[in-house]
mmCIF file of C-alpha atoms in Angstrom:
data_model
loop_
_atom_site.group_PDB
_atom_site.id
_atom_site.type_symbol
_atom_site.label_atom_id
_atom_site.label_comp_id
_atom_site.label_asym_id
_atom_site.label_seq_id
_atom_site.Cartn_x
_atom_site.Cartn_y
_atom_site.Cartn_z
ATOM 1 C CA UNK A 1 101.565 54.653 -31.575
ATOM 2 C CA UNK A 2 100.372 51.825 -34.236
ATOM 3 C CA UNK A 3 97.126 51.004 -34.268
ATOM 4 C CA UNK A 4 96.530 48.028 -32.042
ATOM 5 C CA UNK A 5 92.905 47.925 -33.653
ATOM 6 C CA UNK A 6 92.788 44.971 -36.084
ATOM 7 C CA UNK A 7 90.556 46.503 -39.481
ATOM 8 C CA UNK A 8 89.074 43.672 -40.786
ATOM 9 C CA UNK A 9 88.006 40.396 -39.134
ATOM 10 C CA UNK A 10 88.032 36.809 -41.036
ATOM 11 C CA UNK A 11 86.596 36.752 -44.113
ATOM 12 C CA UNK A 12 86.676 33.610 -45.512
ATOM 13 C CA UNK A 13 82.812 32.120 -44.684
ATOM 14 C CA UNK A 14 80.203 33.051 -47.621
ATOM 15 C CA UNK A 15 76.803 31.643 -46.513
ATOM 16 C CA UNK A 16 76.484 33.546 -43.032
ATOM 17 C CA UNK A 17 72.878 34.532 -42.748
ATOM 18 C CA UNK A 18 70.904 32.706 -45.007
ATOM 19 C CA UNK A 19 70.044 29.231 -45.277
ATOM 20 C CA UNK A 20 71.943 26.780 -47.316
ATOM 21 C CA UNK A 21 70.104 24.469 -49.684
ATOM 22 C CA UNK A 22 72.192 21.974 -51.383
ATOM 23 C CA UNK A 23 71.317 20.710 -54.665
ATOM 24 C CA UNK A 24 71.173 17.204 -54.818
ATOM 25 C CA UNK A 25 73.245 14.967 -57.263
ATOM 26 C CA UNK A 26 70.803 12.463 -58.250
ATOM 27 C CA UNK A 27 70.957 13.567 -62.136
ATOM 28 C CA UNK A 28 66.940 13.617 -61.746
ATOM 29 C CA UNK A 29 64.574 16.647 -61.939
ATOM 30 C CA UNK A 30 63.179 18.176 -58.599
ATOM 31 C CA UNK A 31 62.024 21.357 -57.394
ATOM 32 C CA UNK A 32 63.480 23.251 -55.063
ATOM 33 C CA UNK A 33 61.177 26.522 -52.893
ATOM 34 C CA UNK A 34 62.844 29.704 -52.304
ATOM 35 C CA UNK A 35 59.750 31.059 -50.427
ATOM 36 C CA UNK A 36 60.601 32.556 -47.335
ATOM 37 C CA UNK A 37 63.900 33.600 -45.586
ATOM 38 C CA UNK A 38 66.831 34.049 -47.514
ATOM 39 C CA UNK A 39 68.542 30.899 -49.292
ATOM 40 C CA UNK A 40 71.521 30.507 -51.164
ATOM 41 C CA UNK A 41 71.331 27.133 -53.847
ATOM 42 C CA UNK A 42 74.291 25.702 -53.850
ATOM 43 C CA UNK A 43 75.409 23.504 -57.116
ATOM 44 C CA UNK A 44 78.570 21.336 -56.632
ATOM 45 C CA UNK A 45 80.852 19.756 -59.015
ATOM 46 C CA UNK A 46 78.594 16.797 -59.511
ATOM 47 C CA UNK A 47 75.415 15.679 -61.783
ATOM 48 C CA UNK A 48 72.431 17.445 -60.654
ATOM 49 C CA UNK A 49 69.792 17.082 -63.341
ATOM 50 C CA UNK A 50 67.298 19.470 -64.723
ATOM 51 C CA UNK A 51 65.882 21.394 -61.621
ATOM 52 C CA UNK A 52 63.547 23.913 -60.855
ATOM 53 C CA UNK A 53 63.862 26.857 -58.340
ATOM 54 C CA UNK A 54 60.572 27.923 -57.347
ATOM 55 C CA UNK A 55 59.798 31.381 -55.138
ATOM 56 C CA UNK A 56 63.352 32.721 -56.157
ATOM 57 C CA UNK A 57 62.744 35.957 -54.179
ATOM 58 C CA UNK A 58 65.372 39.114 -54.556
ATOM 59 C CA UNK A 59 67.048 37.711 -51.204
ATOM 60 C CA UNK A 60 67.966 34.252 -52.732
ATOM 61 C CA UNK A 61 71.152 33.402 -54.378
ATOM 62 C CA UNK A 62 72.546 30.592 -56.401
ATOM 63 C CA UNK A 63 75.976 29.674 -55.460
ATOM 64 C CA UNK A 64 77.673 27.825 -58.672
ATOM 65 C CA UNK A 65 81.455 25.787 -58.603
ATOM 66 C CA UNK A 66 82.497 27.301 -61.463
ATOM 67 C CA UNK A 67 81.903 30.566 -63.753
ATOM 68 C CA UNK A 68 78.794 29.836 -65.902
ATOM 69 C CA UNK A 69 79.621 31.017 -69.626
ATOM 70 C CA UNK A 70 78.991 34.468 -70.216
ATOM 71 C CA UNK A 71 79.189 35.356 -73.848
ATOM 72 C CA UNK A 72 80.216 39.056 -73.388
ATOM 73 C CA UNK A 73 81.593 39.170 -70.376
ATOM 74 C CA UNK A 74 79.173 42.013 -68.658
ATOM 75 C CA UNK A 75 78.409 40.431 -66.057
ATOM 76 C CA UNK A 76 75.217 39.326 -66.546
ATOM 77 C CA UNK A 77 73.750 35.721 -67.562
ATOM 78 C CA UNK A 78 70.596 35.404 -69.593
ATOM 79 C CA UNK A 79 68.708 32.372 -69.968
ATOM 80 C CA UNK A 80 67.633 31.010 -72.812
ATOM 81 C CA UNK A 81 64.499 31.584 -74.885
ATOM 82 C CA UNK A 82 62.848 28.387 -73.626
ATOM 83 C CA UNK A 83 63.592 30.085 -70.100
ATOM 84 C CA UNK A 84 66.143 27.508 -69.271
ATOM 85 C CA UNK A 85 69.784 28.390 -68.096
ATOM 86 C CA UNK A 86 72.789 25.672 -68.265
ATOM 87 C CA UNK A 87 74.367 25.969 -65.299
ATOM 88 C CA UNK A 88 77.836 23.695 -66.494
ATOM 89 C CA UNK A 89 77.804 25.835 -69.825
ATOM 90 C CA UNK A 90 81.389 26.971 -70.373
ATOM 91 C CA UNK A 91 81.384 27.954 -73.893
ATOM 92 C CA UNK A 92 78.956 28.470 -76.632
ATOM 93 C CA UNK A 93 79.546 25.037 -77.910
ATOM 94 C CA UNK A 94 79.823 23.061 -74.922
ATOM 95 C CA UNK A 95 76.333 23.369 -72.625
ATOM 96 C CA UNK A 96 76.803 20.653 -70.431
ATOM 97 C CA UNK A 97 74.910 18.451 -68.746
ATOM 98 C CA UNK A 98 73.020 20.529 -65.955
ATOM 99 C CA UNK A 99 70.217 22.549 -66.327
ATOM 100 C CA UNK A 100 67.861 25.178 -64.286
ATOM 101 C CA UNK A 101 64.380 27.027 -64.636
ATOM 102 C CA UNK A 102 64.173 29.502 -61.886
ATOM 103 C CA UNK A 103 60.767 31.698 -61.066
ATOM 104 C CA UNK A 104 59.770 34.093 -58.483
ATOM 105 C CA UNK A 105 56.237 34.661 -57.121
ATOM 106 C CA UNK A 106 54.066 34.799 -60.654
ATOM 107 C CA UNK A 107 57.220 35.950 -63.196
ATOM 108 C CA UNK A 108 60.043 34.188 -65.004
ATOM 109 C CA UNK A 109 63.184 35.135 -64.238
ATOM 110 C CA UNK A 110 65.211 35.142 -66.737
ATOM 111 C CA UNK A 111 68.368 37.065 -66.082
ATOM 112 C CA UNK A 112 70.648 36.756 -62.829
ATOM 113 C CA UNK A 113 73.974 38.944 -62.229
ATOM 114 C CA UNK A 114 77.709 37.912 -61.269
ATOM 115 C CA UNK A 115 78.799 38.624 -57.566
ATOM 116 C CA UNK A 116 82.166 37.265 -57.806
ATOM 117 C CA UNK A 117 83.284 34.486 -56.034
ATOM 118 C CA UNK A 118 84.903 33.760 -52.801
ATOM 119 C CA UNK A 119 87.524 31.237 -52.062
ATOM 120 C CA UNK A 120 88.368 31.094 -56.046
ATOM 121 C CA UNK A 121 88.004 28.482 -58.610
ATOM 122 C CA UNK A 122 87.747 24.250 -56.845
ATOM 123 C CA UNK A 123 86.289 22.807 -54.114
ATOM 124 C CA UNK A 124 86.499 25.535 -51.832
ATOM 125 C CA UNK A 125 85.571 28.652 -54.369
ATOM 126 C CA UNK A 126 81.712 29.357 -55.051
ATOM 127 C CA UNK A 127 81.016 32.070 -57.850
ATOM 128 C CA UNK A 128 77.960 33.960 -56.478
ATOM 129 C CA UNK A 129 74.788 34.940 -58.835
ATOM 130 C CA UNK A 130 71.373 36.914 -58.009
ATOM 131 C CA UNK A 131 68.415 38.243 -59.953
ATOM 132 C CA UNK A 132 69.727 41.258 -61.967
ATOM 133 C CA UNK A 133 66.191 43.290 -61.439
ATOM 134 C CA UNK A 134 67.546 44.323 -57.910
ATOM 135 C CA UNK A 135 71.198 46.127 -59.377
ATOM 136 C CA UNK A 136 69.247 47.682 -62.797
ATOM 137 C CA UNK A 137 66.197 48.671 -60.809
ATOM 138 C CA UNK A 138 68.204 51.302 -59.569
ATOM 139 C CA UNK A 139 69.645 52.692 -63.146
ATOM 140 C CA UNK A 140 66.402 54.516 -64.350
ATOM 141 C CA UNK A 141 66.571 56.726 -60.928
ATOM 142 C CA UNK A 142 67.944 60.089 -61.360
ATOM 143 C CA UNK A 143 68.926 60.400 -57.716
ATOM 144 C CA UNK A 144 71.275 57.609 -57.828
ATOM 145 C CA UNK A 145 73.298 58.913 -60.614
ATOM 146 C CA UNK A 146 72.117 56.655 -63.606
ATOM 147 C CA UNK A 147 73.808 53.437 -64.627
ATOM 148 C CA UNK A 148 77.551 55.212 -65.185
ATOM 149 C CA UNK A 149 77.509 56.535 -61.221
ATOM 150 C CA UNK A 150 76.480 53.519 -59.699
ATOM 151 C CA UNK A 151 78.339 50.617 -58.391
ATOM 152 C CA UNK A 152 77.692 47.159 -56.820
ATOM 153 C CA UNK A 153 80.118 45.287 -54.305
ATOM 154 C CA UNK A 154 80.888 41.684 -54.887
ATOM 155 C CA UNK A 155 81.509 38.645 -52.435
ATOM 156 C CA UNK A 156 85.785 39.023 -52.239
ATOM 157 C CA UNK A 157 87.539 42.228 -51.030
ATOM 158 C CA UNK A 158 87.042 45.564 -53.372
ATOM 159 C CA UNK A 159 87.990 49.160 -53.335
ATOM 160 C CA UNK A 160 85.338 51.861 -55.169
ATOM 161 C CA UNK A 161 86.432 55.263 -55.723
ATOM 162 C CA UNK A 162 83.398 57.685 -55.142
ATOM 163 C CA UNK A 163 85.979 60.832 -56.614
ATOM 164 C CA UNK A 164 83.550 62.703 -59.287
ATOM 165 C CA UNK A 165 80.549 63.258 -56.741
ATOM 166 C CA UNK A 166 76.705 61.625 -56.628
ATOM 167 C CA UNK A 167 77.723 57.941 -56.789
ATOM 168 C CA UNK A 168 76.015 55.700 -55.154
ATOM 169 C CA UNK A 169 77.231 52.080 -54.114
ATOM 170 C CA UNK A 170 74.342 49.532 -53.801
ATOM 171 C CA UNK A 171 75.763 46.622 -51.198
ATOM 172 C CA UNK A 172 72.978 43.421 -51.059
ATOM 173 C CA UNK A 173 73.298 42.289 -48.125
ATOM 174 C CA UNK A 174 69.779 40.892 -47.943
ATOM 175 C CA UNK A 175 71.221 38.004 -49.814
ATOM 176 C CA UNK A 176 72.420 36.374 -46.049
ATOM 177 C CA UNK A 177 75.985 36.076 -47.862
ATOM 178 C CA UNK A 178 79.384 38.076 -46.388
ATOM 179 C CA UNK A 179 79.898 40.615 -48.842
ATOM 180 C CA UNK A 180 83.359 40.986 -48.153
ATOM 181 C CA UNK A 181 86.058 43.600 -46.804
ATOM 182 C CA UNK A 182 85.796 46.580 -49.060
ATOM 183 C CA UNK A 183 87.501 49.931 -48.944
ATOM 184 C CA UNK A 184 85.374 53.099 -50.007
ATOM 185 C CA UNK A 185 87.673 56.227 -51.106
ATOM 186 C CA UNK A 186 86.354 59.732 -51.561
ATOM 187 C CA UNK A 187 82.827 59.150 -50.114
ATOM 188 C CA UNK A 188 81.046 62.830 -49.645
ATOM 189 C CA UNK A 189 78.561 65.008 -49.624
ATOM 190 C CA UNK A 190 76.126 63.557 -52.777
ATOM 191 C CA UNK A 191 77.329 59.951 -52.851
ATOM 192 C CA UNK A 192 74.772 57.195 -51.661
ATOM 193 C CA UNK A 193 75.423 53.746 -50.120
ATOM 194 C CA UNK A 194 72.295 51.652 -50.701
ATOM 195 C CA UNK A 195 71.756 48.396 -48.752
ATOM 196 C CA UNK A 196 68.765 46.008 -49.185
ATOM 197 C CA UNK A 197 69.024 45.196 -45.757
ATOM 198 C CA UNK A 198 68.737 47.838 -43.087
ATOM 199 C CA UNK A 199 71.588 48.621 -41.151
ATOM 200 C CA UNK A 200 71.597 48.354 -37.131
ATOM 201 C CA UNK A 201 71.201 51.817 -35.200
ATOM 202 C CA UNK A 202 71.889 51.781 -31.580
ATOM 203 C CA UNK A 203 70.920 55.220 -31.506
ATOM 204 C CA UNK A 204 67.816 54.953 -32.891
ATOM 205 C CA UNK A 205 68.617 58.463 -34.352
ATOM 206 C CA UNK A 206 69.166 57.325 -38.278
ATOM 207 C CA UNK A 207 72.894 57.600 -37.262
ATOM 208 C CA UNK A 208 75.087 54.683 -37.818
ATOM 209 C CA UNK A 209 78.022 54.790 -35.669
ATOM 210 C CA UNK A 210 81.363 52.676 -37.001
ATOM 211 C CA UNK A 211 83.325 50.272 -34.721
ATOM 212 C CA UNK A 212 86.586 51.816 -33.072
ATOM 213 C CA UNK A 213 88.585 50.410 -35.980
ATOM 214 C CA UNK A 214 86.451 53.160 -38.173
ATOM 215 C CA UNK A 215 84.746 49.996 -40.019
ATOM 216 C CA UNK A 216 81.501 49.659 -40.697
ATOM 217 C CA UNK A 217 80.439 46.323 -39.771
ATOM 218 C CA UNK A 218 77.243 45.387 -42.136
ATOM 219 C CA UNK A 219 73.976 43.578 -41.300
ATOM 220 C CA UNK A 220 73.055 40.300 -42.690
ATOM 221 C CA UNK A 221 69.650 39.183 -44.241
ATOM 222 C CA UNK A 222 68.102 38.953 -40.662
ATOM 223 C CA UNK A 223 69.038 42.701 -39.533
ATOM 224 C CA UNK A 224 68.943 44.700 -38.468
ATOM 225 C CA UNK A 225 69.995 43.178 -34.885
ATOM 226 C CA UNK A 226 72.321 44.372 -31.943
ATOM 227 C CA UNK A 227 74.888 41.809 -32.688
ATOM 228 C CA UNK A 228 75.116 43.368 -36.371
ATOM 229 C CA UNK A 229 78.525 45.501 -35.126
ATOM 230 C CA UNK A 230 80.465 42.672 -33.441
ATOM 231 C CA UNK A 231 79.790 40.247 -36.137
ATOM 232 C CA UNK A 232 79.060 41.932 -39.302
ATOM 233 C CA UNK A 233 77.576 39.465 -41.082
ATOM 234 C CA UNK A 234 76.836 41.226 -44.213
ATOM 235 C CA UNK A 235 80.462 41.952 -44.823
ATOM 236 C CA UNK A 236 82.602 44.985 -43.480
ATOM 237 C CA UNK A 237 83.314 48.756 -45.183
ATOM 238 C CA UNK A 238 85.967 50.811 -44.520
ATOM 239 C CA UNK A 239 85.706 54.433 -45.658
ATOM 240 C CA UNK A 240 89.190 55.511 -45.529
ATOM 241 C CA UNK A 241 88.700 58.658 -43.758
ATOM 242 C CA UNK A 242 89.716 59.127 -39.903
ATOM 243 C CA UNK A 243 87.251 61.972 -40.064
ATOM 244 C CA UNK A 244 84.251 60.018 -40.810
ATOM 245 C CA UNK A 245 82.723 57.393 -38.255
ATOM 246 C CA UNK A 246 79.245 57.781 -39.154
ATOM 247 C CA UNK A 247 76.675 57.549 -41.719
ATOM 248 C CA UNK A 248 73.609 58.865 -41.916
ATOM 249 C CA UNK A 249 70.169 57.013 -42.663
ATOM 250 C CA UNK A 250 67.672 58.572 -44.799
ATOM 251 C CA UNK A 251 65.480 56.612 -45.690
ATOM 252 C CA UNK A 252 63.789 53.486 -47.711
ATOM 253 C CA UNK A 253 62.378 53.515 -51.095
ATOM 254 C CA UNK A 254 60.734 50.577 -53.078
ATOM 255 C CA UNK A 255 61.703 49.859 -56.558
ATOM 256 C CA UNK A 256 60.960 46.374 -58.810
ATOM 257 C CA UNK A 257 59.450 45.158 -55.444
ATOM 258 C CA UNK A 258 63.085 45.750 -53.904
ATOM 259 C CA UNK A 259 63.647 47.828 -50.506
ATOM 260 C CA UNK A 260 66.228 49.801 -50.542
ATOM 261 C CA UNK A 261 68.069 51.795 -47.854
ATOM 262 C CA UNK A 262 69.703 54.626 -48.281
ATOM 263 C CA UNK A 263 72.624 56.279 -46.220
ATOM 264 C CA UNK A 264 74.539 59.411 -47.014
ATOM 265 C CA UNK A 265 77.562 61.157 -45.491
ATOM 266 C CA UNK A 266 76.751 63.106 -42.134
ATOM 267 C CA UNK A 267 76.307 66.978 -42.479
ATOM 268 C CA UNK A 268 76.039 69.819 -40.020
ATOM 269 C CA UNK A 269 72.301 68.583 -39.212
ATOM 270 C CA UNK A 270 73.766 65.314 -38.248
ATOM 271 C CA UNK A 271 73.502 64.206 -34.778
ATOM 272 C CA UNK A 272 76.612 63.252 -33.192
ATOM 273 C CA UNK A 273 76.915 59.379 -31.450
#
């Protein structure tokens, strides 16, 4: 009999638990506090001015309406030396008009990653960008694999191959944003997914159960809460494997000032749901 059971449900919203601050177009120079709760600044096609984001924290994103220039394509945008970052730059010659300082509590920061964007390039497509600290704060430890072994999901819809053993996927969903309807192949014994939001247990066991369409349905940047599995605000993963409907939780770990949560594939030891 077919499976009645739909896997995924809609996708399309981006901002889902955090709060939305739109930049203003007034071409002027204001600051902006990301103190707090999770925010995502969102820039629109328009004149915004030379702004500063204040108490950028590891949970805030900036939300951008097109790709900003990156000069070697790796996914990752430095700022400039005077700590500024064009935010309408599309090539090396042409800056544009719009430009941002952003700082968390006491640093500079000075390098944010690419997400990927949902809803693709115009009015309705937003290409997503965080701090980098909270993906390369996990390269330098061993039990993650090292930089090679470890893999981040994006905003749209993604498949990651865990085949090779110890991989670990690191899924932020503590950004408030929907992360998106991903498949994960080969997941076993050694691999690690790593949220930065804790996932809802209704067992209170450290088992995560998945929804009976096998998916796991991902907190947002307010979970863990009990209507984490019906809405799944954080996005949705599907492991590809009829034999595995649960995860196990074992434990957090603080790197860079990040909190990381780490879940591994159940074993023998594992309670059952």
């Amino acid at each position: 009999m077919a499976d009645t059971v739909p896997k995924f449900r809609s996708n399309e919203k981006l901002i889902v638990s955090a709060t939305e601050v739109q930049i203003a177009a007034n071409s002027g120079s204001d600051i902006y506090d990301g103190a707090g709760a999770s925010k995502a600044f969102v820039f629109n096609n328009v004149e915004v001015g030379d702004d500063q984001l204040q108490n950028f924290g590891y949970n805030d994103s900036i939300l951008n309406y097109q790709k900003i220039f990156d000069g070697n394509d790796d996914g990752f945008i430095q700022f400039g030396s005077n700590g500024v970052l064009d935010i309408d730059r599309t090539s090396k010659k042409k800056a544009g008009q719009d430009q941002i300082q952003v700082t968390g509590e006491g640093y500079l920061v000075n390098e944010l990653r690419y997400l990927g964007t949902k809803g693709g390039e115009g009015v309705n497509g937003m290409h997503v960008y965080a701090n980098s600290a909270t993906l390369k704060n996990l390269w330098s430890v061993e039990k993650f694999g090292g930089r090679a072994n470890i893999m981040e999901n994006k905003v749209g819809n993604e498949t990651y191959d865990f085949s090779g053993g110890n991989k670990t996927l690191l899924v932020d969903n503590a950004l408030g944003l929907n992360m998106g309807q991903d498949v994960l192949t080969n997941f076993g014994a050694g691999d690690k997914l790593v949220t930065t939001a804790k996932l809802f247990d209704n067992t209170t066991n450290n088992v995560v159960g998945f929804g009976k369409n096998f998916v796991l349905d991902v907190s947002g940047a307010e979970g863990p809460r009990s209507d984490d599995p019906s809405k799944g605000p954080g996005g949705q993963l599907d492991f590809s494997a009829p034999d595995l409907t649960r995860i196990k939780f074992v434990g957090e770990e603080v790197h860079g000032g990040v909190t990381y949560y780490v879940y591994e594939a159940p074993d023998a030891a594992t309670p059952a749901l």
